[in-house]
Coordinates of C-alpha atoms in Angstrom, one line a residue:
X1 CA 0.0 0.0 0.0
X2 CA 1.3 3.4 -1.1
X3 CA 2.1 6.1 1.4
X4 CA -0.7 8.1 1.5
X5 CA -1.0 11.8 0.1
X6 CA -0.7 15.2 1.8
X7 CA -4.2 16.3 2.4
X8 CA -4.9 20.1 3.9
X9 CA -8.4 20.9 6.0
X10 CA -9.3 22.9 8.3
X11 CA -10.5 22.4 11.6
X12 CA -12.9 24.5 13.8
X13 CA -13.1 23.2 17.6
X14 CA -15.1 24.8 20.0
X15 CA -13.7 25.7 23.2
X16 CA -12.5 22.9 25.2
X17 CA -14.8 21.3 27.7
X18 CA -13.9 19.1 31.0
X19 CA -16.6 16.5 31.4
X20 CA -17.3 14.8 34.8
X21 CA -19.0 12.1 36.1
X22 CA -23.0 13.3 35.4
X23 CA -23.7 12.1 39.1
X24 CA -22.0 11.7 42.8
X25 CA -18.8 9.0 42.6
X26 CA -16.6 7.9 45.7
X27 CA -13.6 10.3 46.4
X28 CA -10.9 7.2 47.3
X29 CA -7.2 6.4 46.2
X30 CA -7.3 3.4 44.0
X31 CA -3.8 1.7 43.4
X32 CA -2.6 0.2 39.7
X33 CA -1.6 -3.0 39.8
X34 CA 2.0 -3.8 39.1
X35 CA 1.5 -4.6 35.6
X36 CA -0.5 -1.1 35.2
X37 CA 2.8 1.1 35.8
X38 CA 5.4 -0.6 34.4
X39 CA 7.6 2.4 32.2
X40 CA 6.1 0.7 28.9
X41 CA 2.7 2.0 30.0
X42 CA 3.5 5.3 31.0
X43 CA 2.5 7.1 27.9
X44 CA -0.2 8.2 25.7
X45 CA -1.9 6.1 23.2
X46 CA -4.0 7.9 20.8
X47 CA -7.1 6.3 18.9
X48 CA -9.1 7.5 16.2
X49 CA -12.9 6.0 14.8
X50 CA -13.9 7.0 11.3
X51 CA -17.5 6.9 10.4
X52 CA -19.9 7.7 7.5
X53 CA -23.0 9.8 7.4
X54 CA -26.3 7.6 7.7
X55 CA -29.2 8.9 6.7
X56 CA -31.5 7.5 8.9
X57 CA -29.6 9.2 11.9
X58 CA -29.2 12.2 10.0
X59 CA -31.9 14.3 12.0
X60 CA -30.6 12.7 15.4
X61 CA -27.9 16.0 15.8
X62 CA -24.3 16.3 16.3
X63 CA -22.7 13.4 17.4
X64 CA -20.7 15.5 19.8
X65 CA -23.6 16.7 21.9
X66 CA -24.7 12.6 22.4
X67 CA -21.6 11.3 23.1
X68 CA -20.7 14.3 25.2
X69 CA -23.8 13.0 27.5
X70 CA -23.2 9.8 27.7
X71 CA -19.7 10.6 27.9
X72 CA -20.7 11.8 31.6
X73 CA -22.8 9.3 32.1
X74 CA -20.1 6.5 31.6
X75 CA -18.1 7.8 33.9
X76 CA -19.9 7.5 36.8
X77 CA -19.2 3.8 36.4
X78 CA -15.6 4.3 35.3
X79 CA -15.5 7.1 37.7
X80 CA -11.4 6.2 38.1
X81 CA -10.7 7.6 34.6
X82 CA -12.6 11.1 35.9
X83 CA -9.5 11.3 38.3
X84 CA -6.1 11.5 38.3
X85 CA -2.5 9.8 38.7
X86 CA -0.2 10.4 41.5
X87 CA 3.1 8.4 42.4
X88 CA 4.0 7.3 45.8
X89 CA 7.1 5.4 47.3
X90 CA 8.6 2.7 44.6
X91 CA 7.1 4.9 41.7
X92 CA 3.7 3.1 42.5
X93 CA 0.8 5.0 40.7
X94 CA -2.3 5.3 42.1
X95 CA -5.4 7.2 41.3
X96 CA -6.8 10.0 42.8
X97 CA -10.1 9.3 42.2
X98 CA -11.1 13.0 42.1
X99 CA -14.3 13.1 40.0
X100 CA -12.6 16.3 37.7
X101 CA -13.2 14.8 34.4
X102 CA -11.9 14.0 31.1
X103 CA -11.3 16.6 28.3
X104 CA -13.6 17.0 25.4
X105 CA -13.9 19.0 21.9
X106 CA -16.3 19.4 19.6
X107 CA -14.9 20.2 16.1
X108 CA -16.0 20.7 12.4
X109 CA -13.8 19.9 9.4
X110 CA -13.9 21.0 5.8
X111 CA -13.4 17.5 5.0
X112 CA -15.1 14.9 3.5
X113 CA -14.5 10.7 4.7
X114 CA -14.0 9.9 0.9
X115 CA -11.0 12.4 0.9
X116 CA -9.1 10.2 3.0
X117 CA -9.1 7.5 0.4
X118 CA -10.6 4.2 -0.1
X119 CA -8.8 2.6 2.1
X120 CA -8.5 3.8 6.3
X121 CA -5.4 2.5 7.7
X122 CA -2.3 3.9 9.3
X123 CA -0.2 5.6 8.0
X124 CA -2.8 8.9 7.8
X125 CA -2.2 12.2 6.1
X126 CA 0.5 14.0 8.6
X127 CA -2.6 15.9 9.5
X128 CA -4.6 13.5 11.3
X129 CA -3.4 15.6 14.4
X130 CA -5.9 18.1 14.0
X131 CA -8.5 15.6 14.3
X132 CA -7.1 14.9 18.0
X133 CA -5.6 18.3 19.3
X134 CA -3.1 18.0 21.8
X135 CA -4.0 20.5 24.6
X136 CA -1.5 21.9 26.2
X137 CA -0.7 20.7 29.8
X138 CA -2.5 17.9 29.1
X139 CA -0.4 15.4 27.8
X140 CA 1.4 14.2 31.2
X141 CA 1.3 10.9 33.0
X142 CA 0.5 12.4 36.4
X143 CA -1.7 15.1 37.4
X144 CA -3.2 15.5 34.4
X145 CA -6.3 13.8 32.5
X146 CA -6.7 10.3 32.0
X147 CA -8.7 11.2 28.8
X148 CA -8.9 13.3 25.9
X149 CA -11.8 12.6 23.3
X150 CA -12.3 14.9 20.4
X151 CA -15.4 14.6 18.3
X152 CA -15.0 15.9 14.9
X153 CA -18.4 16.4 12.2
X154 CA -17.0 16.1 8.4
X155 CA -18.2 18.1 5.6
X156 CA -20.0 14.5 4.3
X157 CA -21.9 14.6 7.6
X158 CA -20.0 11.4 9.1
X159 CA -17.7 12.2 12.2
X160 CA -14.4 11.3 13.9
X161 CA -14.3 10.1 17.5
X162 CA -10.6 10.7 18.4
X163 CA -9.2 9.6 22.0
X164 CA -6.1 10.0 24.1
X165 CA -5.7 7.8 27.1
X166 CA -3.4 7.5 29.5
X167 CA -2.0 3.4 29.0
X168 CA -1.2 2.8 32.4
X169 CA -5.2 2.9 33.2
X170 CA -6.2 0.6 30.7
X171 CA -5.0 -1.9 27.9
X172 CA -6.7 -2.5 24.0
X173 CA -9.2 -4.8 25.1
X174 CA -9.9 -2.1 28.4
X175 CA -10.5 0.4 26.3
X176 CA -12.8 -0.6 23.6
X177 CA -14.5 -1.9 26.5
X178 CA -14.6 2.0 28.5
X179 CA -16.0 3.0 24.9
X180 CA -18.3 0.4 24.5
X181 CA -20.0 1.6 27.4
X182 CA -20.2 5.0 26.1
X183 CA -22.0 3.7 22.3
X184 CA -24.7 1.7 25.0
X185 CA -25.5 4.7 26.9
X186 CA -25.4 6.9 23.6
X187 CA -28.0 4.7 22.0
X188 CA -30.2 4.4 24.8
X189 CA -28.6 2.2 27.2
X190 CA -29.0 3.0 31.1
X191 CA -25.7 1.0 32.2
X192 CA -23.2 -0.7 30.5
X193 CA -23.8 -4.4 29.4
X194 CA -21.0 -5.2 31.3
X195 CA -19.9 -3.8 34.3
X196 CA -16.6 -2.1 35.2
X197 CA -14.6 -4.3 37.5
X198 CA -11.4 -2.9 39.2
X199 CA -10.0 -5.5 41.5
X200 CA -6.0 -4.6 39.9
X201 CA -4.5 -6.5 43.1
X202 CA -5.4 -9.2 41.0
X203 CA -2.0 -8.7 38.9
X204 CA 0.4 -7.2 41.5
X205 CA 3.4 -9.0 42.9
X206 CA 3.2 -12.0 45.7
X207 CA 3.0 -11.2 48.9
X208 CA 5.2 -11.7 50.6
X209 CA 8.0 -11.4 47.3
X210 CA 9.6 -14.9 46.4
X211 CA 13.1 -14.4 46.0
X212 CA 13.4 -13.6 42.5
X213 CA 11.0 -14.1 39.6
X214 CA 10.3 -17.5 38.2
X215 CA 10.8 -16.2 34.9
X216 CA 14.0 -15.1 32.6
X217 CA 12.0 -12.3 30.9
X218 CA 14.3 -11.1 28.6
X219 CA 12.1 -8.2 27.2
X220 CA 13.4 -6.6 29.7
X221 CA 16.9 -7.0 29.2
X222 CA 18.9 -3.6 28.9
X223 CA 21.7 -2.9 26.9
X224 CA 22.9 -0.1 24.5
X225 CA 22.1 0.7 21.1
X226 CA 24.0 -0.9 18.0
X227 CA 23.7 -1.6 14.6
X228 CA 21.0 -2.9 12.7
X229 CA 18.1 -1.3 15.0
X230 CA 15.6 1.3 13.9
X231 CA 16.8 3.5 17.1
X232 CA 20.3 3.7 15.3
X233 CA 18.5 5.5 12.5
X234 CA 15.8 8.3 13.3
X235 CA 16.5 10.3 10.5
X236 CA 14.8 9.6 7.0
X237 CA 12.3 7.4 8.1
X238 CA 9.5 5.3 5.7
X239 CA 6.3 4.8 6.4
X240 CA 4.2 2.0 4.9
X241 CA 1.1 -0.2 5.6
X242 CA 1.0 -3.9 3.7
X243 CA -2.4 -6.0 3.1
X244 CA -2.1 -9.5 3.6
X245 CA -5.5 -11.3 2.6
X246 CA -6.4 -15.1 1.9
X247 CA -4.4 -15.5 -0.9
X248 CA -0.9 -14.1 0.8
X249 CA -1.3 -16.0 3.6
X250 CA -1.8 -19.1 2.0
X251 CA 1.1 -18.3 0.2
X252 CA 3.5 -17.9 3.5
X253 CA 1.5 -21.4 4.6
X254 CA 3.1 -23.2 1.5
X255 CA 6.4 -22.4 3.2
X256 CA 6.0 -24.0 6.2
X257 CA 6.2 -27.7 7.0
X258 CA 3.2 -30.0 6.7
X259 CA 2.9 -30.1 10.8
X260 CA 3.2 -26.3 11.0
X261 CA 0.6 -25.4 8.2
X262 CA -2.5 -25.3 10.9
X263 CA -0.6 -22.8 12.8
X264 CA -2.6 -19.0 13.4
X265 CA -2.3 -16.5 10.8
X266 CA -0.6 -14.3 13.9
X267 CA 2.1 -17.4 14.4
X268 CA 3.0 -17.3 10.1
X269 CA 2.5 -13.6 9.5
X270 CA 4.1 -12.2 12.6
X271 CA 7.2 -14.8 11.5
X272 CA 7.2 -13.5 8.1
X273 CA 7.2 -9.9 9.4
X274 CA 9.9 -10.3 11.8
X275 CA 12.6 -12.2 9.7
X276 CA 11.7 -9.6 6.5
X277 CA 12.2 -6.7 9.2
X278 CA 15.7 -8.5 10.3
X279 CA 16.9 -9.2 6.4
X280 CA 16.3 -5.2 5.9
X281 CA 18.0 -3.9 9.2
X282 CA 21.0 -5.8 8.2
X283 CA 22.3 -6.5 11.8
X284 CA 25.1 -9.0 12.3
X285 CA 24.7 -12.2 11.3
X286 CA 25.8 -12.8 15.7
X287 CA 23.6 -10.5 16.9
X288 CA 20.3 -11.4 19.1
X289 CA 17.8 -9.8 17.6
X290 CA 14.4 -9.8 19.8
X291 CA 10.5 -10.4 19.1
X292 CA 8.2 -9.3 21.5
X293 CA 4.5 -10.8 20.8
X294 CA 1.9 -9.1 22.7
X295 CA 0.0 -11.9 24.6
X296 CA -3.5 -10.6 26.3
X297 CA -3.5 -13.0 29.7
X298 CA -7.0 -12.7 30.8
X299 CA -8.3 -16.3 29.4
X300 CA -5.1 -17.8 30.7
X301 CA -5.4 -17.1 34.8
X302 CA -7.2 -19.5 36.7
X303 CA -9.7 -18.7 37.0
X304 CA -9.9 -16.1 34.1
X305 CA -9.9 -12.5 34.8
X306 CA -13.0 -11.9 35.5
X307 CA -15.6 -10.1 32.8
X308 CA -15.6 -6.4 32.7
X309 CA -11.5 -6.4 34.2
X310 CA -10.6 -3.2 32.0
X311 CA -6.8 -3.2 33.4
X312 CA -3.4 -4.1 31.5
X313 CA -3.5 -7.3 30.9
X314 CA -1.0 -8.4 28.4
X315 CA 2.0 -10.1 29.0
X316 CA 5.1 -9.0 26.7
X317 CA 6.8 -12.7 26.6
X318 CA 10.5 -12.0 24.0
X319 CA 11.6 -14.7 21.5
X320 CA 15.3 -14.5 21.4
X321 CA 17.5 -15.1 18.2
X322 CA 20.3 -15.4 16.3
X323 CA 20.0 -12.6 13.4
X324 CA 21.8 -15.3 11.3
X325 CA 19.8 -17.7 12.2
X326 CA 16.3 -16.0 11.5
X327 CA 17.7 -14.8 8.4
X328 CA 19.0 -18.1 6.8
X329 CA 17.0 -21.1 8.4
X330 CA 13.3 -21.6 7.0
X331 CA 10.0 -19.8 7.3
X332 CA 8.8 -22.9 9.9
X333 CA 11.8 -22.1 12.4
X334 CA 10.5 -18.9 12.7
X335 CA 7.2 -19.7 13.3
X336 CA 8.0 -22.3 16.1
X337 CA 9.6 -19.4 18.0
X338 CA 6.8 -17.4 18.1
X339 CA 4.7 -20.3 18.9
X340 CA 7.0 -21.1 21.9
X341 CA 7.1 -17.8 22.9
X342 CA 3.4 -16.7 23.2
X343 CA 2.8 -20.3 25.1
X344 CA 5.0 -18.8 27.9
X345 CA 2.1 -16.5 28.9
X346 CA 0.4 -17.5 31.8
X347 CA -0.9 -16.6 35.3
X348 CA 2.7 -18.0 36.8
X349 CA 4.2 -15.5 33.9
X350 CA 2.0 -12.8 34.5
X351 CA 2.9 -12.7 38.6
X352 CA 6.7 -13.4 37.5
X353 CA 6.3 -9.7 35.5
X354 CA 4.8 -8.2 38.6
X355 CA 7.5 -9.3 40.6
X356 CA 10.1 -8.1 38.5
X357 CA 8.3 -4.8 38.2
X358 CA 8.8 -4.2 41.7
X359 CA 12.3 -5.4 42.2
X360 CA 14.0 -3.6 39.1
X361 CA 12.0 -0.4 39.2
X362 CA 9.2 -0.6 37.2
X363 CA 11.2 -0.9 34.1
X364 CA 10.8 -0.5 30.3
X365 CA 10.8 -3.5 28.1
X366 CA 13.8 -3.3 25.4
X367 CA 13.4 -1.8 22.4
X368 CA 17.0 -2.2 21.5
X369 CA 17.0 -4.7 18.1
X370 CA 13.5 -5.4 19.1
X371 CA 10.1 -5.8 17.1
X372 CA 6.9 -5.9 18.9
X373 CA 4.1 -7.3 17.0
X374 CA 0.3 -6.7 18.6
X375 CA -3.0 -8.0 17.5
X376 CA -5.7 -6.2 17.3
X377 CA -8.3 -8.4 15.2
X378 CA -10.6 -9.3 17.9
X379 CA -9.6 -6.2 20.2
X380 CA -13.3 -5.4 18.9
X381 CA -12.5 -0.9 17.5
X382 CA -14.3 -1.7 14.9
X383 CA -17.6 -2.9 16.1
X384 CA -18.2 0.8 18.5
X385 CA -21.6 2.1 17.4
X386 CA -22.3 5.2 19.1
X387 CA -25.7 5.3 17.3
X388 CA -24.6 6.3 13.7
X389 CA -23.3 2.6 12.6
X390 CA -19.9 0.6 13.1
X391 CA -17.0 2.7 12.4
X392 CA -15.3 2.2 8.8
X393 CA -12.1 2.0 10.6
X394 CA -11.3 1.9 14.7
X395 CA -7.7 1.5 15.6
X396 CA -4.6 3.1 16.5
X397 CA -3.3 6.9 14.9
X398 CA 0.4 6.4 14.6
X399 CA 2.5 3.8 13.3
X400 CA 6.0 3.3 16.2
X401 CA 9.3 2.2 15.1
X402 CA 9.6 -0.6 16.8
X403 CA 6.0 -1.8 16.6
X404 CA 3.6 -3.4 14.2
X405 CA -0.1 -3.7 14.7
X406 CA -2.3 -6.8 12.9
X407 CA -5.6 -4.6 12.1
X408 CA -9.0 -6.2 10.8
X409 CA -9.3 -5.2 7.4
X410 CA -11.8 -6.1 4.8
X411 CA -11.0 -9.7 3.4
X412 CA -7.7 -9.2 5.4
X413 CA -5.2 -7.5 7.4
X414 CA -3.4 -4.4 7.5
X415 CA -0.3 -4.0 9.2
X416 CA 1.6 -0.7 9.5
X417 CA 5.2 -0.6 9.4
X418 CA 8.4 2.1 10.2
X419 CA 12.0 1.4 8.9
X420 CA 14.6 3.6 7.5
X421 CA 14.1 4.4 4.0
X422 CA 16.7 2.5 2.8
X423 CA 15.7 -0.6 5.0
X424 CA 12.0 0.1 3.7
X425 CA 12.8 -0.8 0.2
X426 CA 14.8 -4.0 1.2
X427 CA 11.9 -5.1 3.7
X428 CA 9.2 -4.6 0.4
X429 CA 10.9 -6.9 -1.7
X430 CA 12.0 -9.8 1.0
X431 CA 7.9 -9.7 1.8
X432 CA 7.2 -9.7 -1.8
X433 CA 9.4 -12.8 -3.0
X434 CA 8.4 -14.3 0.2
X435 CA 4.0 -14.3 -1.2
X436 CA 5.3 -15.2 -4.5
X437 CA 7.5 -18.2 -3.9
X438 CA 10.9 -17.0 -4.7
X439 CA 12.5 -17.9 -1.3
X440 CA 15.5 -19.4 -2.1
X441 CA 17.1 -19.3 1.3
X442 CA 19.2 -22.7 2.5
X443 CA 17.2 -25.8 3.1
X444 CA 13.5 -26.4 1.4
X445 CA 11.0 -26.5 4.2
X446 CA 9.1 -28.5 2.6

């Protein structure tokens, strides 16, 4: 998929609102569990929702003015996001469950959906920022809002619904399930179908601490930067998505082994991703080079999380490898690592990470010849209907260097990638030989 053009609008927002809880909510401190404020979660992730005009809604107002209300009344149920972050002793984060609110903007654009292009997927016109304006002062971890949400009407009459959240409150899967809430109350809904359930002791450290954690957990290995990584490079970066439907995946399939042909289309295409992204980096041949598969852990405690948990709750379980080795050995030996390494996660992993977490600091997981591969095919963006249909496209904004997203897509998936320029080119044609059979690497796997 082609980078996609410039595109100029304009955007009118009214002045920015703080929206509180639409009734009373306990004033209490409410502490994050140890998975919540780990360093990798103390950031903003930014979210955007396209969707088209429908006519039968058409006389049903500005999409701004219902969401705002049920906006408010969401949050008496989340009332925690309505509050905000402070750190005590050990850089724990709690939340000062102060009822202030989360910011809001109502906008108009001179824009129409269709000038976007056909297809909605990351990478977006360098101006998707206007459609989620960074206030100022209100882009910090602590002391500031846990939400922004803009609300954006296009020239076309369909809308954006933009939001900012704070990561360490909530994960994917927690936040669809915060907006969910909103699209029941929006279309009529007195309470969310399923009910906010705090309870983030659940995925803190043992107590009392075991001596050290059961765990290796090299994601979190630190060392310093070298050659062949994406951090190495920060200048003259590309920015790409690639669509991989039935027919490409059945393609990297045919690679694979007979035993290894049943494996998920996360296990093949998240091995194809990751040796194409090692062939283009060009690291040495010695080198580890790291995959981190995202790994949502609430099916795999005993017993499971329970319903309406809207907390971190991914485990970040790191394949290790030989660059060499990835490079030059089949397709299948890649997808047996992945396989291997997303098995790891488990409620004995999960507590492992906690513990860490609290020994080491809280730290951040490497990113240091590192690819981090997410999916988010069931994470459920696109099915939000605040009353005007499902979206056209739900998902993340921006595409990171070290990360890929798997997206839904229509008779596919879309995943955004960052290199280098030069390592751009390189990773296009290693994925294109790869879907069309010319992988002539050492040894057949078939």
């Amino acid at each position: 998929m082609a980078p996609p053009q410039p595109l100029v609008f304009t955007v009118r927002r009214r002045t920015r609102e703080i929206v509180s809880p639409a009734g009373p909510t306990p004033r209490e401190i409410k502490y994050l569990s140890d998975i919540d404020d780990q360093e990798g979660c103390r950031l903003q992730i930014p979210v955007i929702q396209f969707y088209r005009r429908d006519e039968t809604k058409h006389g049903k107002g500005h999409p701004a003015k219902v969401i705002r209300e049920a906006l408010a009344k969401a949050l008496v149920f989340y009332y925690p996001m309505a509050g905000r972050l402070r750190e005590g002793p050990g850089r724990k984060l709690m939340v000062d469950c102060t009822g202030e609110g989360v910011v809001f903007i109502e906008a108009e654009a001179d824009v129409a959906l269709a000038d976007f292009g056909d297809a909605l997927h990351p990478p977006f016109p360098s101006c998707w920022e206007e459609l989620l304006y960074n206030v100022p002062g209100s882009g910090g971890v602590l002391n500031c809002p846990l939400l922004l949400i803009q609300v954006t009407r296009l020239s076309c009459g369909g809308y954006t619904f933009a939001v900012r959240l704070n990561h360490t409150m909530s994960d994917a899967s927690g936040l669809v399930q915060f907006m969910t809430a909103v699209a029941e109350i929006a279309r009529g809904a007195r309470e969310p179908s399923v009910m906010p359930v705090w309870q983030r002791e659940l995925l803190d450290a043992p107590k009392p601490p075991r001596l050290m954690p059961t765990h290796a957990h090299r994601e979190y290995d630190q060392f310093p930067d070298s050659k062949g990584t994406v951090l190495a490079c920060p200048d003259n970066m590309a920015e790409r998505s690639f669509f991989f439907g039935e027919a490409e995946i059945t393609a990297l399939r045919r690679l694979l082994p007979v035993h290894l042909r049943q494996c998920t289309t996360f296990d093949v295409l998240t091995a194809c991703l990751w040796r194409c992204r090692t062939v283009a980096l060009r690291p040495d041949p010695d080198e580890e080079v790291r995959l981190i598969c995202v790994v949502d852990a609430r099916s795999r405690f005993n017993p499971p999380l329970p319903p309406g948990y809207y907390g971190n709750a991914v485990g970040l379980p790191a394949a290790v490898a030989a660059a060499g080795d990835l490079t030059k050995k089949p397709l299948g030996y890649a997808v047996e690592v992945v396989r291997k390494t997303k098995a790891v996660v488990g409620e004995e992993y999960m507590r492992s990470v906690a513990e860490l977490m609290v020994a080491k600091g809280r730290p951040r997981y490497t990113v240091v010849r590192t690819y981090m591969v997410s999916d988010l095919k069931r994470a459920g963006f696109g099915e939000v209907d605040f009353g005007w249909g499902k979206p056209v496209y739900g998902g993340p904004v921006a595409i990171r260097d070290v990360s890929s997203y798997l997206i839904p897509s229509k008779n596919g998936t879309v995943v955004p990638v960052r290199l280098p320029a030069s390592a751009m080119e390189t990773f296009v044609k290693e994925v294109d030989n790869m879907i069309k059979g010319r992988y002539d690497r050492i040894n057949s796997p078939l």
